[in-house]
mmCIF file of C-alpha atoms and ligand atoms in Angstrom:
data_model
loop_
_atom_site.group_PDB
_atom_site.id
_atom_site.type_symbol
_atom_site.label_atom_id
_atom_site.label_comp_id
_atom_site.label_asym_id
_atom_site.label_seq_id
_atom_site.Cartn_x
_atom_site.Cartn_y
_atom_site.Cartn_z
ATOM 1 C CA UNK A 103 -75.766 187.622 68.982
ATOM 2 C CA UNK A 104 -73.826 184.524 67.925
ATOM 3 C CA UNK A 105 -75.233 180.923 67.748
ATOM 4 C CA UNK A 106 -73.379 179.312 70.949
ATOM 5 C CA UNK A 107 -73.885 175.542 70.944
ATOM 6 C CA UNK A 108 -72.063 174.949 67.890
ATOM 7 C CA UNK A 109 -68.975 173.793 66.272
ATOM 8 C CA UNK A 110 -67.003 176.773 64.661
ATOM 9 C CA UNK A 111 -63.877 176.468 62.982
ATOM 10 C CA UNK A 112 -61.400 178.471 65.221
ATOM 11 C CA UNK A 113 -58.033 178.007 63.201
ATOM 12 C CA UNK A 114 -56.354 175.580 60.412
ATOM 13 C CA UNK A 115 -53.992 173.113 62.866
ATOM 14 C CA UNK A 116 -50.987 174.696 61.171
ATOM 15 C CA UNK A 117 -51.455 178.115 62.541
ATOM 16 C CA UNK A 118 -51.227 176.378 66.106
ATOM 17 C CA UNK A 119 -47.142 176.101 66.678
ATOM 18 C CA UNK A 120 -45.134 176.585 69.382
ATOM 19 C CA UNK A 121 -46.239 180.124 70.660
ATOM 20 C CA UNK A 122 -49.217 181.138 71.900
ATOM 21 C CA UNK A 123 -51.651 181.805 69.880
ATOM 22 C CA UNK A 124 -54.351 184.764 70.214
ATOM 23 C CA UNK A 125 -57.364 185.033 68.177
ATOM 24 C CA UNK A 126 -61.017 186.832 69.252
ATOM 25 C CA UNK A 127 -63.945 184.406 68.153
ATOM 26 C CA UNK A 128 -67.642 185.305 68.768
ATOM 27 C CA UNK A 129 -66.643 188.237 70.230
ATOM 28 C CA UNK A 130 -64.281 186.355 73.005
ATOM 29 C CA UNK A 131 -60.607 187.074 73.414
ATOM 30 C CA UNK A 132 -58.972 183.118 73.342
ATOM 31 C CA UNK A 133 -55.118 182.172 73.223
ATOM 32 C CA UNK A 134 -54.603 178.615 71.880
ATOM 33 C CA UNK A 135 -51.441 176.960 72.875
ATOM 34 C CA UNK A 136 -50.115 173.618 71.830
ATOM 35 C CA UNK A 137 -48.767 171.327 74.854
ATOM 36 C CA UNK A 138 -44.947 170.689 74.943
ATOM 37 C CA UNK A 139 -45.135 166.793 75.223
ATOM 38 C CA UNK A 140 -48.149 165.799 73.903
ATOM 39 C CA UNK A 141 -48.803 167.970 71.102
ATOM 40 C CA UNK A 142 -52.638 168.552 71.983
ATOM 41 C CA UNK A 143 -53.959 171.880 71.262
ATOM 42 C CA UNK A 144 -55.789 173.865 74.175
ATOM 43 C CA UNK A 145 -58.123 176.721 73.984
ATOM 44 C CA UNK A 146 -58.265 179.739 77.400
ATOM 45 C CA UNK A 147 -59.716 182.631 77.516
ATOM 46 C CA UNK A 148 -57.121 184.801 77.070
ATOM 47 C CA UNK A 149 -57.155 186.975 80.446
ATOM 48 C CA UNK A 150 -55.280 185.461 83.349
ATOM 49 C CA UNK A 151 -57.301 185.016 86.715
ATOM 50 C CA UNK A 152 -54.763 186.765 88.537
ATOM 51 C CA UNK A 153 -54.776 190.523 87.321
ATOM 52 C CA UNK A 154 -56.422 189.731 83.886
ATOM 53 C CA UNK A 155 -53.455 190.314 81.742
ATOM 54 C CA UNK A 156 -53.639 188.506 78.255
ATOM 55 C CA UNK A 157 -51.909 184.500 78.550
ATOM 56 C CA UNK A 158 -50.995 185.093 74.782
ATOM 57 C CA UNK A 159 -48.664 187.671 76.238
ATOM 58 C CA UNK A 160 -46.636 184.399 78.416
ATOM 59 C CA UNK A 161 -44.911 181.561 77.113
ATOM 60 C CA UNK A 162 -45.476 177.631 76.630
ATOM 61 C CA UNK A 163 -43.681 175.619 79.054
ATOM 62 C CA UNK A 164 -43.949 171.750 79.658
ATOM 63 C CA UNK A 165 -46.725 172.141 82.248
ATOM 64 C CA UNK A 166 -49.021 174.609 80.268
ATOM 65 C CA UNK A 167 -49.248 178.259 79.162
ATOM 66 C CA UNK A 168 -46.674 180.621 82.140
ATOM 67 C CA UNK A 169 -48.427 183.957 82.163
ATOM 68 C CA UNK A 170 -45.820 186.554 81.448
ATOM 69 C CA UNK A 171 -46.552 188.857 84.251
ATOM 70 C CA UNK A 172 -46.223 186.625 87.428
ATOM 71 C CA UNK A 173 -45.559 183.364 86.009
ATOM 72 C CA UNK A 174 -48.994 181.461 87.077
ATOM 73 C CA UNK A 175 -49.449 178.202 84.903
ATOM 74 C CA UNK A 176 -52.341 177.078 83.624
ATOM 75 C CA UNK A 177 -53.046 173.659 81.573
ATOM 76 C CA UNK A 178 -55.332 172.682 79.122
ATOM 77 C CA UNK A 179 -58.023 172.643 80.631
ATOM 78 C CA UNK A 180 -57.744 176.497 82.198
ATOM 79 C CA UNK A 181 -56.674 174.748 86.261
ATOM 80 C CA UNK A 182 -53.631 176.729 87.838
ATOM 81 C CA UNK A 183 -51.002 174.556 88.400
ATOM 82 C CA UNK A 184 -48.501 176.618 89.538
ATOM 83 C CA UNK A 185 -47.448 179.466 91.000
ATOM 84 C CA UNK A 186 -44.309 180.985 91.731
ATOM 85 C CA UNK A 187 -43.315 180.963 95.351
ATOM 86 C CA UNK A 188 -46.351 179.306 96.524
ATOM 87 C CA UNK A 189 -47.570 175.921 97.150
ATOM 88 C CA UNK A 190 -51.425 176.386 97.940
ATOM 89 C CA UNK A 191 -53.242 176.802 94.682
ATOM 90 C CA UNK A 192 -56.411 178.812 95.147
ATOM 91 C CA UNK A 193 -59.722 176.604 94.213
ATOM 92 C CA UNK A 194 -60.594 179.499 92.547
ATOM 93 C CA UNK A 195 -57.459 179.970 89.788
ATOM 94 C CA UNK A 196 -58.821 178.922 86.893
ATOM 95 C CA UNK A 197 -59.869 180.393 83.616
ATOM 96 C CA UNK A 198 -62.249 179.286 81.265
ATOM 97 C CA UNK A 199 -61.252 176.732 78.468
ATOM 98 C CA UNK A 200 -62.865 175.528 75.509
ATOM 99 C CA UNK A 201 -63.792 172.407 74.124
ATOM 100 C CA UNK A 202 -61.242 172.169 70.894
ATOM 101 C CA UNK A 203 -61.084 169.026 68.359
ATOM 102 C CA UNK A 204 -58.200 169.009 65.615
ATOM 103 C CA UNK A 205 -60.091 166.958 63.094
ATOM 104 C CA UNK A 206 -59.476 166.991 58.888
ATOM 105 C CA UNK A 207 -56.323 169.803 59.176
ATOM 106 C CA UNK A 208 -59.689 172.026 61.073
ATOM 107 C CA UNK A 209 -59.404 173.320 64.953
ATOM 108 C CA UNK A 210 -63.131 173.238 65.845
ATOM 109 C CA UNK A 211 -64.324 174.897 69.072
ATOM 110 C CA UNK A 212 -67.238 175.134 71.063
ATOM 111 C CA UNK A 213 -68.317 178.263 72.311
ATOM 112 C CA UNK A 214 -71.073 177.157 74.306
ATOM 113 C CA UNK A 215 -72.050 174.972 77.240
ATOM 114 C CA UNK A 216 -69.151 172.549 76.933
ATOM 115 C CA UNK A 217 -71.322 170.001 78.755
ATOM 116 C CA UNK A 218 -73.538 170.148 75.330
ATOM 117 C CA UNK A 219 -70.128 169.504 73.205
ATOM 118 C CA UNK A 220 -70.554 166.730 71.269
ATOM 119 C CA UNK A 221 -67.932 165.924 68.893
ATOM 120 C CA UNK A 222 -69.609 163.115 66.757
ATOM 121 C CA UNK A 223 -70.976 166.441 65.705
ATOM 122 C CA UNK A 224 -68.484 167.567 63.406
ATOM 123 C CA UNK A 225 -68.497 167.822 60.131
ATOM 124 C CA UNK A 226 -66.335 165.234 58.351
ATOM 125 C CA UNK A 227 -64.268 166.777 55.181
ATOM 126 C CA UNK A 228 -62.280 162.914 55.003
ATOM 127 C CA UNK A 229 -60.284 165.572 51.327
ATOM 128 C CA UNK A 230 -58.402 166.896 53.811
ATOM 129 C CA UNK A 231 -56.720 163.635 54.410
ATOM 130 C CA UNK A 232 -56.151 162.701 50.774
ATOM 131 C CA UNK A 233 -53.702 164.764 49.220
ATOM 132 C CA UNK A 234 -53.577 161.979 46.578
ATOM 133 C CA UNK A 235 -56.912 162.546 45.074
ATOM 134 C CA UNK A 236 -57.623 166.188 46.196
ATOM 135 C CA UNK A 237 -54.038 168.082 46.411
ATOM 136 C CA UNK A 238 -55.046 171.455 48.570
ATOM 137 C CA UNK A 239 -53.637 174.524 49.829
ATOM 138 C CA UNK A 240 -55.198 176.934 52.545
ATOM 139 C CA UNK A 241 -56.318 180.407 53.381
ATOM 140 C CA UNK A 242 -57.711 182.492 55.858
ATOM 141 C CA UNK A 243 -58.574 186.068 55.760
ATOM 142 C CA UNK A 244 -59.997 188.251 58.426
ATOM 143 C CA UNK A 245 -62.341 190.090 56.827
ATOM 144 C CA UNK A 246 -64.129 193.291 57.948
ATOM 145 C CA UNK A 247 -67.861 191.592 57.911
ATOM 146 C CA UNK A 248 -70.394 190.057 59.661
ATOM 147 C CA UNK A 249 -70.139 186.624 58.927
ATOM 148 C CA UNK A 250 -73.655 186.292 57.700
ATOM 149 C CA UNK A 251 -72.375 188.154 54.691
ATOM 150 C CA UNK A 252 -70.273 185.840 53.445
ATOM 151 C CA UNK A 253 -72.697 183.060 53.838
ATOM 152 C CA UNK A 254 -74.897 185.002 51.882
ATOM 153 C CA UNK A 255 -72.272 185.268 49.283
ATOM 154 C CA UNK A 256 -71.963 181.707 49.166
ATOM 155 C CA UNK A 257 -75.479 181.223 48.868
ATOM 156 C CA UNK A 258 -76.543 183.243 46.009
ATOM 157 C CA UNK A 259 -74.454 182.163 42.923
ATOM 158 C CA UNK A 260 -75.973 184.614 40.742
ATOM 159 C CA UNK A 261 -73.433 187.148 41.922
ATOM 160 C CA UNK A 262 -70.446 184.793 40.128
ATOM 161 C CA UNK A 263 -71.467 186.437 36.662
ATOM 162 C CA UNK A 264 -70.865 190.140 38.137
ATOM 163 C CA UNK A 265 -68.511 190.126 41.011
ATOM 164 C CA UNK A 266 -66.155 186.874 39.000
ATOM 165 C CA UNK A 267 -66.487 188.069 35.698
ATOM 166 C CA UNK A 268 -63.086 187.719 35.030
ATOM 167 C CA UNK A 269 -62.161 184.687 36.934
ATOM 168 C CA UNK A 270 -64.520 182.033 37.892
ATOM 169 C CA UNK A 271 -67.868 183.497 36.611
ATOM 170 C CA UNK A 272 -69.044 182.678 32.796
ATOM 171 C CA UNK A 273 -72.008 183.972 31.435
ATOM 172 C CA UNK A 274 -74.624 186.067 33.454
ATOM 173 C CA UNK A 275 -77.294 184.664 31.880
ATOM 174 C CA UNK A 276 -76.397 180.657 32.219
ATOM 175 C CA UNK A 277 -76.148 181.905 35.620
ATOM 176 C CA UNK A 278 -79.829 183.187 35.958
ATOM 177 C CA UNK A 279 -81.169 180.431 33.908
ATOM 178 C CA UNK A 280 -79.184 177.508 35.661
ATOM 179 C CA UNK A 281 -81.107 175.025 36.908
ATOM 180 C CA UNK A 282 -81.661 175.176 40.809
ATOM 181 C CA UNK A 283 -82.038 172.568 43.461
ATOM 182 C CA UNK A 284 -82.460 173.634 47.141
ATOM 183 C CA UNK A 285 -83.085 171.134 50.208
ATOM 184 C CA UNK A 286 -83.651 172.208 53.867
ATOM 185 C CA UNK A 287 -82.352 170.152 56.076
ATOM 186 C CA UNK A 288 -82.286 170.308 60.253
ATOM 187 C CA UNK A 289 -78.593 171.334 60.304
ATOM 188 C CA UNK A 290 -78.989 173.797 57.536
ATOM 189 C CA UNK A 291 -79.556 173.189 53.618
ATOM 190 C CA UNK A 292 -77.652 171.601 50.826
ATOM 191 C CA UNK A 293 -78.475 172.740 47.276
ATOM 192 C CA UNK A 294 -77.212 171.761 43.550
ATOM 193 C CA UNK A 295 -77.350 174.204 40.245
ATOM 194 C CA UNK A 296 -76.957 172.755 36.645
ATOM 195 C CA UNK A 297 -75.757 174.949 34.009
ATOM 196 C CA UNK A 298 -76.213 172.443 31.041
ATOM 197 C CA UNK A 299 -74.544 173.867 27.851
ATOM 198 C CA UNK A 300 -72.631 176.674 28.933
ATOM 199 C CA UNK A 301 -69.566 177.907 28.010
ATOM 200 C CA UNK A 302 -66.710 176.726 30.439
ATOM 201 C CA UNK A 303 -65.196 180.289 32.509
ATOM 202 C CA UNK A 304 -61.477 181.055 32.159
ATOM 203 C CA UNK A 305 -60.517 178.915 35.259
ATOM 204 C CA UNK A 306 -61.914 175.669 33.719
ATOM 205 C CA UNK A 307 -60.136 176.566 30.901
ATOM 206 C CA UNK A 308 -57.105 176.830 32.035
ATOM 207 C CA UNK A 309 -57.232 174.167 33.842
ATOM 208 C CA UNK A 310 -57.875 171.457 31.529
ATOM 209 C CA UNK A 311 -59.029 170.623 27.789
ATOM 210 C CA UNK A 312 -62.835 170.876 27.231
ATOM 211 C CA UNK A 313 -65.043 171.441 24.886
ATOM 212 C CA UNK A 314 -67.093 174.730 23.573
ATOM 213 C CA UNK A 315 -70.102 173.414 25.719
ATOM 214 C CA UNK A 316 -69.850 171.927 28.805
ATOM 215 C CA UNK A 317 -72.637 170.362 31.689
ATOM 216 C CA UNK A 318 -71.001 172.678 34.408
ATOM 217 C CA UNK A 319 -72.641 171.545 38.207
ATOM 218 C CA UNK A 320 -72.180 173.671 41.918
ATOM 219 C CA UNK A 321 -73.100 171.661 44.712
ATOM 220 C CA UNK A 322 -73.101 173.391 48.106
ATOM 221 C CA UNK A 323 -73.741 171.968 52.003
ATOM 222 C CA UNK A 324 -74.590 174.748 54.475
ATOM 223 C CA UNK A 325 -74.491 173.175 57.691
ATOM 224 C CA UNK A 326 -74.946 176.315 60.505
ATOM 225 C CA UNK A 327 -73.679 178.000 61.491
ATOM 226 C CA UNK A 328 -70.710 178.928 59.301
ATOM 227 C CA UNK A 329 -69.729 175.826 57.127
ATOM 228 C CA UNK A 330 -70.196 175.517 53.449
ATOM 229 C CA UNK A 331 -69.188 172.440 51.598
ATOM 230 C CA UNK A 332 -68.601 173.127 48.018
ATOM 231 C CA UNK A 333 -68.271 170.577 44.968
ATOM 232 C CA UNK A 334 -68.257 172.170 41.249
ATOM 233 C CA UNK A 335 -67.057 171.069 37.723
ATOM 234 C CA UNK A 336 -67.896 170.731 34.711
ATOM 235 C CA UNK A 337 -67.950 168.037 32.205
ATOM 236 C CA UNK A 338 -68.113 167.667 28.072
ATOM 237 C CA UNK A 339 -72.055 168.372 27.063
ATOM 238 C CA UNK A 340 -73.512 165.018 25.539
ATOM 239 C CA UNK A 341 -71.641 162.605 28.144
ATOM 240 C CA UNK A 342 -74.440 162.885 30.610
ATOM 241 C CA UNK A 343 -73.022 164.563 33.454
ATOM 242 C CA UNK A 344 -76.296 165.027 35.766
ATOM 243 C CA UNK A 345 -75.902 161.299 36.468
ATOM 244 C CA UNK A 346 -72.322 160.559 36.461
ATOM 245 C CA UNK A 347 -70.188 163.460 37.441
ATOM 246 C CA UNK A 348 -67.077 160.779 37.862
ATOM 247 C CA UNK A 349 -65.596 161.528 34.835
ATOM 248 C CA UNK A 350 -63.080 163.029 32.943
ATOM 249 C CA UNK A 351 -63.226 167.162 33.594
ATOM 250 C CA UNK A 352 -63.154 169.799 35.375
ATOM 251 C CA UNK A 353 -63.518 169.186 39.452
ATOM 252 C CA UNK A 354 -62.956 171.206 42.316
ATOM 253 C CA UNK A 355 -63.738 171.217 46.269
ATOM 254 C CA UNK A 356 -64.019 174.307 48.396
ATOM 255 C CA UNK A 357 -64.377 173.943 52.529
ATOM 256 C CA UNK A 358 -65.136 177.185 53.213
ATOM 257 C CA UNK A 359 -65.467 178.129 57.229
ATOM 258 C CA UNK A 360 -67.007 181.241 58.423
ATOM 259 C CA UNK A 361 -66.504 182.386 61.910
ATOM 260 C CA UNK A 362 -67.045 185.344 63.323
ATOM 261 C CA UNK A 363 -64.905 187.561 65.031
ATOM 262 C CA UNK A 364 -66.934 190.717 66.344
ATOM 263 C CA UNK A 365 -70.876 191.412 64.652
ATOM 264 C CA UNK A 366 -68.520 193.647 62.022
ATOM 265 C CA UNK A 367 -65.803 191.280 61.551
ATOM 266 C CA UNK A 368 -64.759 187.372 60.887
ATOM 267 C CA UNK A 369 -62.490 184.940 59.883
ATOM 268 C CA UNK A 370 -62.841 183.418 56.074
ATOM 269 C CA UNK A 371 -61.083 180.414 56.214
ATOM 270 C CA UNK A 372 -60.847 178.303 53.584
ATOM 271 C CA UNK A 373 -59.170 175.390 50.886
ATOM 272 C CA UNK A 374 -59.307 174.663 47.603
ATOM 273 C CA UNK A 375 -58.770 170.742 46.134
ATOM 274 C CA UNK A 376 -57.500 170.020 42.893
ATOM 275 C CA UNK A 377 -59.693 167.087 41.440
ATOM 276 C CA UNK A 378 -58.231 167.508 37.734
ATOM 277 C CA UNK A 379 -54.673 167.434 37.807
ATOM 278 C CA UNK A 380 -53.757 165.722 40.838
ATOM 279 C CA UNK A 381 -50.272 164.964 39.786
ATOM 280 C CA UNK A 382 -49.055 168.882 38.787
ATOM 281 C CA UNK A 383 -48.269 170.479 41.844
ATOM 282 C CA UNK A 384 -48.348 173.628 39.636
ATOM 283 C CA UNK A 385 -51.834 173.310 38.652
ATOM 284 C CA UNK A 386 -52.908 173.215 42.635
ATOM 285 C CA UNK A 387 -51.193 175.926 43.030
ATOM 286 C CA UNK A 388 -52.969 178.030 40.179
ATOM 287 C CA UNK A 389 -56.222 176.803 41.231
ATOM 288 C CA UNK A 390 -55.065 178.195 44.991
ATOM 289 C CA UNK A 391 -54.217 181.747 43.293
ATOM 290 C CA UNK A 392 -57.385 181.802 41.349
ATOM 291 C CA UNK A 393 -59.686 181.337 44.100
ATOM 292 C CA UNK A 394 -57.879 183.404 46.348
ATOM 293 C CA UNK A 395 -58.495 186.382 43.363
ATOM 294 C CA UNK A 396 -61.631 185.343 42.984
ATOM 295 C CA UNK A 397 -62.845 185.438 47.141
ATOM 296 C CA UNK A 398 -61.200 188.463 47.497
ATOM 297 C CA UNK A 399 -63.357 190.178 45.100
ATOM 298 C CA UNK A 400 -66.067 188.467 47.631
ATOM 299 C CA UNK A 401 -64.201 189.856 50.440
ATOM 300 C CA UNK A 402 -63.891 193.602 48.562
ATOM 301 C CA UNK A 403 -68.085 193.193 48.141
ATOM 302 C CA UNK A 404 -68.829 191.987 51.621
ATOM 303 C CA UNK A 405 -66.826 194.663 53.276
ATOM 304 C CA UNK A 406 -68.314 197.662 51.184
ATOM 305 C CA UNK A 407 -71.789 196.397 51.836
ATOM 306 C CA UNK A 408 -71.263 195.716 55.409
ATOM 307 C CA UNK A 409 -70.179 199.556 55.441
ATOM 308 C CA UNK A 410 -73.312 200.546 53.862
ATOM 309 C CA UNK A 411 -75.003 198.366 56.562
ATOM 310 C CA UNK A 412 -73.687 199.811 59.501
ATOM 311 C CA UNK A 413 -74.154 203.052 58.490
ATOM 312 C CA UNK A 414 -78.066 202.958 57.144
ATOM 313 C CA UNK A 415 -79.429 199.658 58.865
ATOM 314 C CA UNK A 416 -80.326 196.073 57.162
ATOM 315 C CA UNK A 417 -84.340 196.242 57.768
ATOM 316 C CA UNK A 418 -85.318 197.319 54.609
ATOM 317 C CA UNK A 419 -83.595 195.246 51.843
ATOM 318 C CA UNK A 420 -85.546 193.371 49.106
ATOM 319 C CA UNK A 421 -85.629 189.751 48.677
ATOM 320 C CA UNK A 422 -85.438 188.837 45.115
ATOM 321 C CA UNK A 423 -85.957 185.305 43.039
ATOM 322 C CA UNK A 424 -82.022 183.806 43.197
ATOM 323 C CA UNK A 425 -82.312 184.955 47.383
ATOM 324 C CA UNK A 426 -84.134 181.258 47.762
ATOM 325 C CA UNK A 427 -81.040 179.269 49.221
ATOM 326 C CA UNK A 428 -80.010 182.509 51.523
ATOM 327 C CA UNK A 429 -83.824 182.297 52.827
ATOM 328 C CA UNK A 430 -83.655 178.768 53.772
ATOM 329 C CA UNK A 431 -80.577 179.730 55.729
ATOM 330 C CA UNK A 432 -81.023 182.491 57.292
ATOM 331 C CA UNK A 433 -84.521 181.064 58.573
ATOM 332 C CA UNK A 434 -81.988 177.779 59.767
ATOM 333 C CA UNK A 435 -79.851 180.377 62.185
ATOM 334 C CA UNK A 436 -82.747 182.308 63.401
ATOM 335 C CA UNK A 437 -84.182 178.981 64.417
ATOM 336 C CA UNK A 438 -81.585 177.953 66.323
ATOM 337 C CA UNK A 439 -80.890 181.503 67.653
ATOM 338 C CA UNK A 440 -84.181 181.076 68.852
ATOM 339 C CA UNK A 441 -84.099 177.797 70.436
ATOM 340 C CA UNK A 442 -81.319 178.612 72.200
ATOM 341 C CA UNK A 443 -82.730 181.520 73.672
ATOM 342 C CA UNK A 444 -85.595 179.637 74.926
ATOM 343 C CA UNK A 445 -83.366 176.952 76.703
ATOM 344 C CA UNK A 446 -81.357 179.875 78.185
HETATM 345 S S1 LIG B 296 -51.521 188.545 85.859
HETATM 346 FE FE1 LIG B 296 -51.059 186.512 85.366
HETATM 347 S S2 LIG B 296 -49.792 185.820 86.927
HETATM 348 FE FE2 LIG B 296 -50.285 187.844 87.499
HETATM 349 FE FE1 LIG B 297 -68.019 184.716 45.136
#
């Protein structure tokens, strides 16, 4: 069961071109198709009306998405507007669209009651927009997980000193001792670890000149159901990063968005911001390969335990000390599972 009243990220805009487009979120077959003229991207269901064969199989022309077994048309919005050899249109051929937004470089969708769409709602990530200050690439895997996994990944750092050893980790035990900020919020929970005088990990070292000690901060947004807003660096010790963290270092920015697919599998997308180096191309583009090492280590660990999962059950795991932040979220998505199955 899948929050429905929600924005989800459903694609990056580039992966929209000038073919349809099928991808299966929350367990629904969609094709997204660009229009022609206007350039605005569209979301269907991707089974025509007519004899339920997939749209992604048709082609784009400049009145909508031509199903490729009988040539019906649909536009954006899922209404027939053609069909070959006829000129009555059936009130009834239509298929279902979905509310899309193309905001930041994100396609967002809403899965649920598009009446309840409200896309003041979104999540701003204004990064996307400034490759001057925060060069990025992107990524998406589909990975072979319930999406809950992965935002439990992302909300229990600890597992940075054991699954990242070699890349973005550092030292187990900074990580245990680092100092730990959670706050619940309505929308989900936002939380900040300090690891004051810890030896800076291989990335940070590669990426710029620092010192044997460093103030190293990870700063994460959940906002439910599957968006996690990430700022970490690291600055010299002694220049009082924990109240200015503007200054000369190592800085990075993660959007990661977590959608599902099926309850086994789901889309990781993500993008990672240079906020060291802005003018080496090169050094965005090591950051990019050393994150995408790094999550798919994440991705290896999320896939064998979701194996284990499905074949013994998840009702008798133990909650431990570092499982605070994953708490606080996983009681934010029951609660709105919750609500709205009440309102249903
Ligand atoms: S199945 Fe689509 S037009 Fe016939
Ligand atoms: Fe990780």
């Amino acid at each position: 069961m899948f929050i429905q009243n929600a924005w989800y990220m459903a694609a990056w805009a580039h992966e929209i071109t000038d073919t349809p487009f099928p991808r299966t979120l929350c367990g629904v077959s969609l094709v997204f198709f660009k229009n022609a003229e206007t350039g605005e991207i569209a979301a269907l269901q991707d089974r025509c009306c007519h004899r339920g064969t997939p749209l992604s199989r048709g082609q784009i022309v400049p009145e909508g998405l031509e199903c490729g077994y009988h040539g019906m048309v649909f536009d954006g919005r899922g209404d027939c507007v053609h069909i070959p050899g006829q000129a009555r249109i059936p009130a009834k051929a239509k298929v279902r669209s979905y509310p899309v937004v193309v905001q930041d470089e994100i396609v967002w969708i809403w899965m649920g009651d598009p009446a309840c769409a409200d896309p003041s709602h979104i999540i701003s990530y204004p990064y996307h927009n400034d490759y001057a200050k925060w060069p990025h690439k992107h990524q998406v895997y589909r990975v072979q997980a319930n999406y809950m996994l992965l935002v439990d990944n992302l909300m229990d750092l600890t597992h940075l000193a054991f699954v990242h050893k070699n890349t973005i980790g550092g030292n187990p035990k900074a990580h245990v001792e680092a100092k730990m900020t959670v706050t619940p919020r309505d929308d989900g929970l936002h939380f900040i670890r300090w690891l004051l005088e810890s030896a800076p990990p291989p990335t940070y070292r590669k990426a710029v000149d620092l010192a044997e000690r460093i103030d190293r901060w990870m700063e994460f947004q959940y906002v439910a159901p599957g968006t996690v807003l990430q700022w970490t660096g690291g600055i010299d010790s002694g220049k009082n990063a924990v109240e200015n963290r503007d200054q000369p270092g190592f800085s990075l920015r993660i959007f990661h968005g977590l959608t599902p697919e099926t309850d086994t599998t789901c889309f990781y997308f993500w993008s990672a911001a240079n906020g060291y180096r802005q003018d080496d191309p090169q050094a965005t583009q090591d950051l990019f390969r050393e994150i995408d090492t790094a999550f798919k280590e994440d991705k290896g660990i999320v896939e064998a335990q979701q194996a284990a999962l499905s074949s013994t059950g998840e009702n008798d795991l133990v909650d431990i000390v570092s499982d605070s932040a994953r708490i606080h979220m996983r009681r934010t998505v029951n609660r709105l599972l919750a609500a709205e199955h009440q309102n249903a």
